[in-house]
Amino acid sequence: MVGDVSTVAVGRPLPSRVVVTAHRLRLGGLSRYLVEHANAILRCGIDTRVVVPRSEAAEFVGDSFAGVTYVVDRLRAQDVLRALGTNRAGVVRLVTGRAPPDTRLAAALALRRVALIESIHQPATRPGIRLGRRVFYALRPKRRYWCFGFTKGMQQHLLEYVPSLRSRIRCVREGVDLLGYRPAPGERGPGPIRIGSLSRLDEFQKDHATLLRAARCLRDRSIEFELTIGGDGQDRTMLEQLADALGVTDRVRFAGWVNDPQAFMHRHDIFVNSTRFESFGRTNIEAAASALPVVASRVLGCVETVEHEFGGLLVEPDSPESLADAIERLVKDSTLRESLARNAIHFAQGFTMDVHTRALFDACGFAIPGCKH
């Protein structure tokens, strides 16, 4: 990173304190983003606090964030203001799960001169917004409010879903903390190709069922492979039963929650992200930074985090045969596999968390010093 306080543009305020928060937080990509983003702000020399409701994810946040974490029973405006401090101006970074944008904190903080920077991490699942919320979005104070989607696809979704906030919706490429991510040391050893997949086991968004059916296709084609599915969630039992019904339990292992994604990537030769939609697709970038070719569904998010035929392959969603074809192609063509891996490393460097954090604040008119490692 380049730049420090002395090179900040004149007239851009430097936040004295930032509170990073989320209403609902589960273990997974959203909680990892919150921690990495909060740590990046802290590295910039800004007093950074995290406020989250009590949950299993809150324990992960408390263990992973280098600063002060407040765990509350229910997130309210007074909790955020208490973390900001009564006599200090500040910024609230609200990490919202699914669209639409939040209403509670925006209303509570609107008249208190607290800037609210919100990011939406999943598209809406309902076609419309209730009348009360539509009125609120049309009337809400917008001068100190910004709303971000982290891909062009998410930005367009928000523009269509909440048109009254059009002037406040921005797009800044999401970041991933890639410090320490690098290709696995040494050459690949003998044995079956090792395939890894890492995500929450939630079939509403993800599509591990298609991955398991692709595994059956690969087995029927006499492809030698080992598949490890990392992550946990509400659909784990159902997926284990599906693997048993498909007859692939000897090739598939469910690893549960993964504390060290980098080590997980290093144990594999190919990374697969079979999913129905992604607002971004952070594991695609983590795999790319680890020099793994990525096979991902051609859906929202993945089309911007996997460069087809350059650092990975995109396949049609909900198609076990297409997914199996792409994996088989990589298994049989080591030259292609190595070429995609080399390209993936360079592609991933455009998604660093420090660059993302500075760009996000810059888009809102705030100046922050260069992040320090």
Tab-separated table of C-alpha atoms in Angstrom:
chain	number	residue	atom	x	y	z
A	1	MET	CA	0.000	0.000	0.000
A	2	VAL	CA	1.125	3.576	-0.659
A	3	GLY	CA	0.018	6.804	0.934
A	4	ASP	CA	-0.220	8.108	4.490
A	5	VAL	CA	-1.870	10.951	6.389
A	6	SER	CA	0.401	13.562	4.780
A	7	THR	CA	-0.731	12.629	1.266
A	8	VAL	CA	-4.455	12.690	2.018
A	9	ALA	CA	-6.472	15.048	-0.165
A	10	VAL	CA	-7.235	18.377	1.497
A	11	GLY	CA	-10.793	18.674	2.799
A	12	ARG	CA	-11.416	14.967	3.303
A	13	PRO	CA	-12.236	14.179	6.945
A	14	LEU	CA	-10.331	11.487	8.781
A	15	PRO	CA	-12.680	9.374	10.933
A	16	SER	CA	-11.689	9.541	14.577
A	17	ARG	CA	-13.447	6.299	15.408
A	18	VAL	CA	-15.200	3.579	13.409
A	19	VAL	CA	-17.671	1.034	14.738
A	20	VAL	CA	-18.068	-2.092	12.592
A	21	THR	CA	-21.291	-3.953	13.244
A	22	ALA	CA	-23.855	-6.435	11.938
A	23	HIS	CA	-27.402	-7.220	13.090
A	24	ARG	CA	-27.341	-10.931	12.236
A	25	LEU	CA	-24.079	-12.802	12.021
A	26	ARG	CA	-23.481	-16.486	11.362
A	27	LEU	CA	-20.242	-18.366	10.978
A	28	GLY	CA	-19.138	-18.076	7.381
A	29	GLY	CA	-17.971	-15.577	4.800
A	30	LEU	CA	-19.859	-12.614	6.274
A	31	SER	CA	-18.253	-12.950	9.703
A	32	ARG	CA	-14.825	-13.452	8.135
A	33	TYR	CA	-15.298	-10.320	6.023
A	34	LEU	CA	-16.339	-8.294	9.082
A	35	VAL	CA	-13.236	-9.328	11.022
A	36	GLU	CA	-10.806	-8.802	8.144
A	37	HIS	CA	-12.312	-5.410	7.283
A	38	ALA	CA	-12.264	-4.245	10.906
A	39	ASN	CA	-8.636	-5.318	11.264
A	40	ALA	CA	-7.766	-3.436	8.056
A	41	ILE	CA	-9.324	-0.239	9.410
A	42	LEU	CA	-7.410	-0.754	12.649
A	43	ARG	CA	-4.155	-1.136	10.696
A	44	CYS	CA	-4.807	2.303	9.227
A	45	GLY	CA	-4.297	3.756	12.702
A	46	ILE	CA	-8.000	4.482	13.291
A	47	ASP	CA	-9.663	3.662	16.609
A	48	THR	CA	-11.851	0.736	15.556
A	49	ARG	CA	-14.496	-1.071	17.605
A	50	VAL	CA	-16.698	-4.043	16.740
A	51	VAL	CA	-20.244	-4.429	18.100
A	52	VAL	CA	-22.129	-7.671	17.361
A	53	PRO	CA	-25.066	-9.557	18.899
A	54	ARG	CA	-24.296	-12.611	20.984
A	55	SER	CA	-23.876	-15.755	18.874
A	56	GLU	CA	-21.384	-18.463	17.931
A	57	ALA	CA	-20.088	-16.077	15.273
A	58	ALA	CA	-19.562	-13.384	17.930
A	59	GLU	CA	-17.085	-15.686	19.678
A	60	PHE	CA	-15.206	-16.101	16.400
A	61	VAL	CA	-15.158	-12.310	15.934
A	62	GLY	CA	-13.891	-11.729	19.461
A	63	ASP	CA	-11.071	-14.221	18.975
A	64	SER	CA	-10.072	-12.894	15.530
A	65	PHE	CA	-10.368	-9.102	15.800
A	66	ALA	CA	-7.237	-7.384	17.122
A	67	GLY	CA	-9.151	-4.498	18.739
A	68	VAL	CA	-12.041	-4.106	21.172
A	69	THR	CA	-15.204	-6.168	20.666
A	70	TYR	CA	-18.527	-5.433	22.345
A	71	VAL	CA	-20.925	-8.384	22.428
A	72	VAL	CA	-24.516	-7.333	23.126
A	73	ASP	CA	-27.753	-9.268	23.541
A	74	ARG	CA	-29.574	-7.109	20.999
A	75	LEU	CA	-28.045	-4.517	18.712
A	76	ARG	CA	-29.515	-1.069	19.360
A	77	ALA	CA	-28.483	2.461	18.431
A	78	GLN	CA	-27.395	3.183	22.003
A	79	ASP	CA	-24.990	0.222	21.858
A	80	VAL	CA	-23.355	1.648	18.738
A	81	LEU	CA	-23.258	5.191	20.164
A	82	ARG	CA	-21.732	3.903	23.383
A	83	ALA	CA	-18.971	2.223	21.375
A	84	LEU	CA	-18.416	5.400	19.360
A	85	GLY	CA	-18.175	7.555	22.479
A	86	THR	CA	-20.527	10.390	23.354
A	87	ASN	CA	-18.228	13.258	22.437
A	88	ARG	CA	-16.457	11.973	19.373
A	89	ALA	CA	-17.617	12.050	15.787
A	90	GLY	CA	-17.585	8.666	14.118
A	91	VAL	CA	-18.512	6.311	11.326
A	92	VAL	CA	-20.647	3.189	11.555
A	93	ARG	CA	-19.750	0.383	9.123
A	94	LEU	CA	-22.878	-1.723	8.910
A	95	VAL	CA	-22.395	-5.177	7.358
A	96	THR	CA	-25.873	-6.285	6.256
A	97	GLY	CA	-26.589	-9.840	5.217
A	98	ARG	CA	-29.410	-9.899	2.697
A	99	ALA	CA	-31.011	-6.958	0.868
A	100	PRO	CA	-32.903	-4.676	1.397
A	101	PRO	CA	-30.757	-2.118	3.244
A	102	ASP	CA	-31.215	-1.709	6.982
A	103	THR	CA	-33.757	0.713	8.408
A	104	ARG	CA	-33.250	0.610	12.167
A	105	LEU	CA	-29.757	2.027	12.555
A	106	ALA	CA	-30.194	4.449	9.665
A	107	ALA	CA	-33.232	5.999	11.349
A	108	ALA	CA	-31.669	6.062	14.807
A	109	LEU	CA	-28.379	7.599	13.702
A	110	ALA	CA	-29.705	9.994	11.058
A	111	LEU	CA	-30.029	13.003	13.373
A	112	ARG	CA	-26.872	12.348	15.404
A	113	ARG	CA	-24.315	13.333	12.771
A	114	VAL	CA	-22.992	9.806	12.569
A	115	ALA	CA	-22.046	8.635	9.083
A	116	LEU	CA	-23.430	5.243	8.101
A	117	ILE	CA	-21.629	3.152	5.468
A	118	GLU	CA	-23.631	0.033	4.688
A	119	SER	CA	-22.700	-2.949	2.533
A	120	ILE	CA	-25.211	-5.519	1.283
A	121	HIS	CA	-23.792	-9.024	0.948
A	122	GLN	CA	-26.643	-11.067	-0.550
A	123	PRO	CA	-29.371	-10.237	-3.070
A	124	ALA	CA	-32.978	-9.946	-1.953
A	125	THR	CA	-35.101	-13.072	-1.985
A	126	ARG	CA	-38.460	-11.268	-2.099
A	127	PRO	CA	-39.613	-9.465	-5.219
A	128	GLY	CA	-40.786	-6.274	-3.514
A	129	ILE	CA	-40.512	-4.098	-0.421
A	130	ARG	CA	-43.416	-3.299	1.888
A	131	LEU	CA	-44.971	0.137	1.573
A	132	GLY	CA	-43.651	1.365	4.926
A	133	ARG	CA	-40.074	0.606	3.981
A	134	ARG	CA	-40.471	2.097	0.515
A	135	VAL	CA	-41.607	5.357	2.124
A	136	PHE	CA	-38.689	5.225	4.548
A	137	TYR	CA	-36.130	4.725	1.789
A	138	ALA	CA	-37.622	7.620	-0.151
A	139	LEU	CA	-37.519	9.960	2.865
A	140	ARG	CA	-34.452	8.777	4.786
A	141	PRO	CA	-31.627	11.304	5.199
A	142	LYS	CA	-29.027	10.517	2.585
A	143	ARG	CA	-26.318	13.076	3.170
A	144	ARG	CA	-24.301	10.883	5.538
A	145	TYR	CA	-25.405	7.504	4.215
A	146	TRP	CA	-23.862	5.245	1.547
A	147	CYS	CA	-24.840	1.781	0.368
A	148	PHE	CA	-22.416	-0.608	-1.349
A	149	GLY	CA	-22.601	-3.719	-3.439
A	150	PHE	CA	-19.206	-5.361	-3.908
A	151	THR	CA	-19.690	-6.498	-7.499
A	152	LYS	CA	-21.271	-4.786	-10.484
A	153	GLY	CA	-23.990	-7.425	-10.371
A	154	MET	CA	-24.864	-6.611	-6.753
A	155	GLN	CA	-24.801	-2.882	-7.480
A	156	GLN	CA	-27.253	-3.346	-10.355
A	157	HIS	CA	-29.469	-5.528	-8.164
A	158	LEU	CA	-29.625	-2.799	-5.509
A	159	LEU	CA	-30.323	-0.087	-8.068
A	160	GLU	CA	-33.305	-2.059	-9.308
A	161	TYR	CA	-34.501	-3.160	-5.872
A	162	VAL	CA	-34.205	0.167	-4.019
A	163	PRO	CA	-34.357	2.846	-6.750
A	164	SER	CA	-35.029	5.626	-4.224
A	165	LEU	CA	-31.461	5.166	-2.927
A	166	ARG	CA	-29.957	5.351	-6.411
A	167	SER	CA	-27.850	8.414	-5.573
A	168	ARG	CA	-26.292	6.650	-2.570
A	169	ILE	CA	-25.560	3.222	-4.080
A	170	ARG	CA	-21.952	2.535	-5.022
A	171	CYS	CA	-19.806	-0.357	-6.185
A	172	VAL	CA	-16.394	-1.062	-4.695
A	173	ARG	CA	-14.712	-4.382	-5.363
A	174	GLU	CA	-14.709	-6.499	-2.206
A	175	GLY	CA	-11.447	-7.334	-0.530
A	176	VAL	CA	-10.012	-10.451	1.065
A	177	ASP	CA	-7.199	-10.500	3.590
A	178	LEU	CA	-4.591	-12.267	1.459
A	179	LEU	CA	-1.712	-11.719	3.889
A	180	GLY	CA	-0.053	-15.107	4.112
A	181	TYR	CA	-1.913	-16.627	1.161
A	182	ARG	CA	0.569	-18.099	-1.285
A	183	PRO	CA	1.051	-21.244	-3.375
A	184	ALA	CA	1.556	-24.436	-1.440
A	185	PRO	CA	5.246	-25.296	-1.066
A	186	GLY	CA	6.710	-28.180	-3.027
A	187	GLU	CA	5.496	-30.224	-5.941
A	188	ARG	CA	2.284	-32.192	-6.001
A	189	GLY	CA	2.786	-35.760	-4.794
A	190	PRO	CA	1.385	-38.953	-6.315
A	191	GLY	CA	-2.150	-40.152	-5.791
A	192	PRO	CA	-5.678	-39.085	-6.735
A	193	ILE	CA	-6.429	-35.448	-7.581
A	194	ARG	CA	-7.535	-33.656	-4.439
A	195	ILE	CA	-10.626	-31.482	-4.886
A	196	GLY	CA	-11.679	-28.984	-2.226
A	197	SER	CA	-14.856	-27.005	-1.620
A	198	LEU	CA	-15.333	-24.565	1.244
A	199	SER	CA	-18.585	-22.834	2.180
A	200	ARG	CA	-21.546	-22.853	4.510
A	201	LEU	CA	-23.696	-25.980	4.088
A	202	ASP	CA	-26.874	-24.120	3.206
A	203	GLU	CA	-28.559	-25.351	0.043
A	204	PHE	CA	-30.747	-22.251	-0.243
A	205	GLN	CA	-27.663	-20.427	-1.547
A	206	LYS	CA	-25.021	-23.092	-2.095
A	207	ASP	CA	-25.374	-26.170	-4.265
A	208	HIS	CA	-23.383	-29.017	-2.809
A	209	ALA	CA	-25.998	-31.461	-4.078
A	210	THR	CA	-24.868	-30.749	-7.640
A	211	LEU	CA	-21.240	-31.184	-6.555
A	212	LEU	CA	-22.027	-34.576	-5.026
A	213	ARG	CA	-23.833	-35.664	-8.189
A	214	ALA	CA	-20.830	-34.496	-10.216
A	215	ALA	CA	-18.672	-36.666	-7.943
A	216	ARG	CA	-20.838	-39.631	-8.898
A	217	CYS	CA	-20.359	-38.762	-12.578
A	218	LEU	CA	-16.589	-38.661	-12.086
A	219	ARG	CA	-16.643	-42.011	-10.335
A	220	ASP	CA	-18.671	-43.526	-13.167
A	221	ARG	CA	-16.031	-42.214	-15.588
A	222	SER	CA	-13.263	-43.933	-13.558
A	223	ILE	CA	-11.657	-40.605	-12.559
A	224	GLU	CA	-9.424	-40.961	-9.506
A	225	PHE	CA	-10.156	-38.138	-7.044
A	226	GLU	CA	-10.731	-37.232	-3.416
A	227	LEU	CA	-13.298	-34.556	-2.533
A	228	THR	CA	-13.232	-32.674	0.765
A	229	ILE	CA	-16.153	-30.391	1.607
A	230	GLY	CA	-15.230	-27.861	4.285
A	231	GLY	CA	-17.794	-25.882	6.234
A	232	ASP	CA	-20.808	-26.587	8.371
A	233	GLY	CA	-24.472	-25.663	8.388
A	234	GLN	CA	-28.083	-26.726	8.607
A	235	ASP	CA	-27.960	-29.060	5.603
A	236	ARG	CA	-24.945	-31.150	6.551
A	237	THR	CA	-26.936	-34.239	7.559
A	238	MET	CA	-28.996	-34.129	4.369
A	239	LEU	CA	-25.852	-33.833	2.242
A	240	GLU	CA	-24.150	-36.718	4.049
A	241	GLN	CA	-27.219	-38.843	3.382
A	242	LEU	CA	-27.143	-37.814	-0.290
A	243	ALA	CA	-23.470	-38.789	-0.574
A	244	ASP	CA	-24.333	-42.188	0.890
A	245	ALA	CA	-27.281	-42.634	-1.502
A	246	LEU	CA	-25.043	-41.743	-4.465
A	247	GLY	CA	-22.418	-44.247	-3.377
A	248	VAL	CA	-19.536	-41.743	-3.111
A	249	THR	CA	-18.817	-41.812	0.626
A	250	ASP	CA	-15.455	-43.467	-0.049
A	251	ARG	CA	-14.440	-40.457	-2.204
A	252	VAL	CA	-16.083	-37.621	-0.221
A	253	ARG	CA	-15.220	-36.267	3.228
A	254	PHE	CA	-17.120	-33.622	5.186
A	255	ALA	CA	-14.499	-31.682	7.158
A	256	GLY	CA	-16.747	-29.359	9.195
A	257	TRP	CA	-15.886	-25.780	10.108
A	258	VAL	CA	-12.423	-24.782	8.859
A	259	ASN	CA	-10.411	-22.453	11.093
A	260	ASP	CA	-7.532	-22.056	8.633
A	261	PRO	CA	-8.746	-21.582	5.036
A	262	GLN	CA	-5.188	-21.146	3.768
A	263	ALA	CA	-4.114	-24.548	5.088
A	264	PHE	CA	-7.283	-26.041	3.603
A	265	MET	CA	-6.412	-24.653	0.169
A	266	HIS	CA	-2.854	-25.993	0.403
A	267	ARG	CA	-4.155	-29.533	0.802
A	268	HIS	CA	-5.891	-29.525	-2.593
A	269	ASP	CA	-5.186	-29.362	-6.311
A	270	ILE	CA	-8.516	-27.976	-7.584
A	271	PHE	CA	-11.091	-25.764	-5.878
A	272	VAL	CA	-14.806	-26.026	-6.676
A	273	ASN	CA	-17.529	-23.511	-5.809
A	274	SER	CA	-20.885	-25.023	-6.742
A	275	THR	CA	-23.462	-22.388	-5.805
A	276	ARG	CA	-26.786	-20.842	-6.763
A	277	PHE	CA	-25.622	-17.248	-6.230
A	278	GLU	CA	-22.840	-15.255	-4.590
A	279	SER	CA	-22.722	-11.544	-3.924
A	280	PHE	CA	-18.942	-11.866	-4.314
A	281	GLY	CA	-17.412	-15.321	-3.844
A	282	ARG	CA	-14.485	-14.790	-1.477
A	283	THR	CA	-13.333	-18.417	-1.467
A	284	ASN	CA	-12.738	-18.119	-5.219
A	285	ILE	CA	-10.166	-15.408	-4.466
A	286	GLU	CA	-8.609	-17.316	-1.564
A	287	ALA	CA	-8.187	-20.350	-3.795
A	288	ALA	CA	-6.742	-18.243	-6.611
A	289	ALA	CA	-4.229	-16.648	-4.226
A	290	SER	CA	-3.210	-20.175	-3.222
A	291	ALA	CA	-2.546	-21.052	-6.895
A	292	LEU	CA	-5.545	-23.333	-7.264
A	293	PRO	CA	-7.537	-23.410	-10.494
A	294	VAL	CA	-11.162	-22.664	-9.641
A	295	VAL	CA	-14.251	-24.318	-11.088
A	296	ALA	CA	-17.332	-22.251	-10.220
A	297	SER	CA	-20.958	-21.874	-11.198
A	298	ARG	CA	-21.672	-19.157	-13.751
A	299	VAL	CA	-23.822	-17.082	-11.374
A	300	LEU	CA	-23.940	-13.644	-9.762
A	301	GLY	CA	-20.651	-12.958	-7.987
A	302	CYS	CA	-18.635	-15.814	-9.444
A	303	VAL	CA	-18.611	-14.286	-12.922
A	304	GLU	CA	-16.594	-11.401	-11.439
A	305	THR	CA	-14.265	-13.434	-9.211
A	306	VAL	CA	-13.343	-16.189	-11.697
A	307	GLU	CA	-11.894	-15.204	-15.054
A	308	HIS	CA	-13.070	-17.975	-17.363
A	309	GLU	CA	-10.276	-19.851	-19.165
A	310	PHE	CA	-7.676	-17.603	-17.495
A	311	GLY	CA	-7.636	-18.433	-13.787
A	312	GLY	CA	-10.447	-20.940	-13.712
A	313	LEU	CA	-13.504	-22.370	-15.407
A	314	LEU	CA	-17.144	-21.309	-15.180
A	315	VAL	CA	-19.878	-23.908	-15.669
A	316	GLU	CA	-23.632	-23.783	-15.933
A	317	PRO	CA	-25.306	-23.983	-12.518
A	318	ASP	CA	-27.386	-26.998	-11.454
A	319	SER	CA	-25.645	-29.211	-14.003
A	320	PRO	CA	-23.694	-32.150	-12.539
A	321	GLU	CA	-22.520	-33.187	-15.999
A	322	SER	CA	-21.089	-29.746	-16.833
A	323	LEU	CA	-19.352	-29.572	-13.478
A	324	ALA	CA	-17.935	-33.072	-13.895
A	325	ASP	CA	-16.749	-32.197	-17.425
A	326	ALA	CA	-14.792	-29.179	-16.160
A	327	ILE	CA	-13.213	-31.110	-13.297
A	328	GLU	CA	-12.314	-34.021	-15.585
A	329	ARG	CA	-10.710	-31.602	-18.016
A	330	LEU	CA	-8.440	-30.275	-15.264
A	331	VAL	CA	-7.673	-33.741	-13.913
A	332	LYS	CA	-6.518	-34.975	-17.294
A	333	ASP	CA	-4.688	-31.823	-18.439
A	334	SER	CA	-1.937	-30.930	-15.966
A	335	THR	CA	-0.603	-28.246	-18.315
A	336	LEU	CA	-3.954	-26.427	-18.271
A	337	ARG	CA	-4.185	-26.874	-14.517
A	338	GLU	CA	-0.770	-25.308	-13.977
A	339	SER	CA	-1.456	-22.459	-16.418
A	340	LEU	CA	-4.719	-21.525	-14.706
A	341	ALA	CA	-3.014	-21.699	-11.314
A	342	ARG	CA	-0.264	-19.262	-12.365
A	343	ASN	CA	-2.789	-16.817	-13.804
A	344	ALA	CA	-5.035	-17.100	-10.755
A	345	ILE	CA	-2.313	-15.788	-8.437
A	346	HIS	CA	-2.019	-12.512	-10.358
A	347	PHE	CA	-5.801	-12.162	-10.671
A	348	ALA	CA	-6.278	-12.495	-6.904
A	349	GLN	CA	-3.954	-9.577	-6.131
A	350	GLY	CA	-6.616	-7.164	-7.377
A	351	PHE	CA	-8.802	-8.062	-4.380
A	352	THR	CA	-6.692	-7.244	-1.322
A	353	MET	CA	-8.507	-6.095	1.828
A	354	ASP	CA	-6.356	-2.999	2.381
A	355	VAL	CA	-7.047	-1.688	-1.136
A	356	HIS	CA	-10.750	-2.437	-0.648
A	357	THR	CA	-10.904	-0.624	2.701
A	358	ARG	CA	-9.264	2.538	1.431
A	359	ALA	CA	-11.409	2.563	-1.721
A	360	LEU	CA	-14.591	2.117	0.309
A	361	PHE	CA	-13.897	5.086	2.574
A	362	ASP	CA	-12.624	7.156	-0.327
A	363	ALA	CA	-15.907	6.618	-2.190
A	364	CYS	CA	-17.699	8.158	0.811
A	365	GLY	CA	-15.405	11.194	0.957
A	366	PHE	CA	-13.341	10.034	3.917
A	367	ALA	CA	-9.569	9.965	3.921
A	368	ILE	CA	-7.762	7.201	5.771
A	369	PRO	CA	-4.022	6.630	6.014
A	370	GLY	CA	-2.302	3.741	4.301
A	371	CYS	CA	-2.882	0.388	5.975
A	372	LYS	CA	0.165	-0.959	7.756
A	373	HIS	CA	1.181	-4.609	7.834
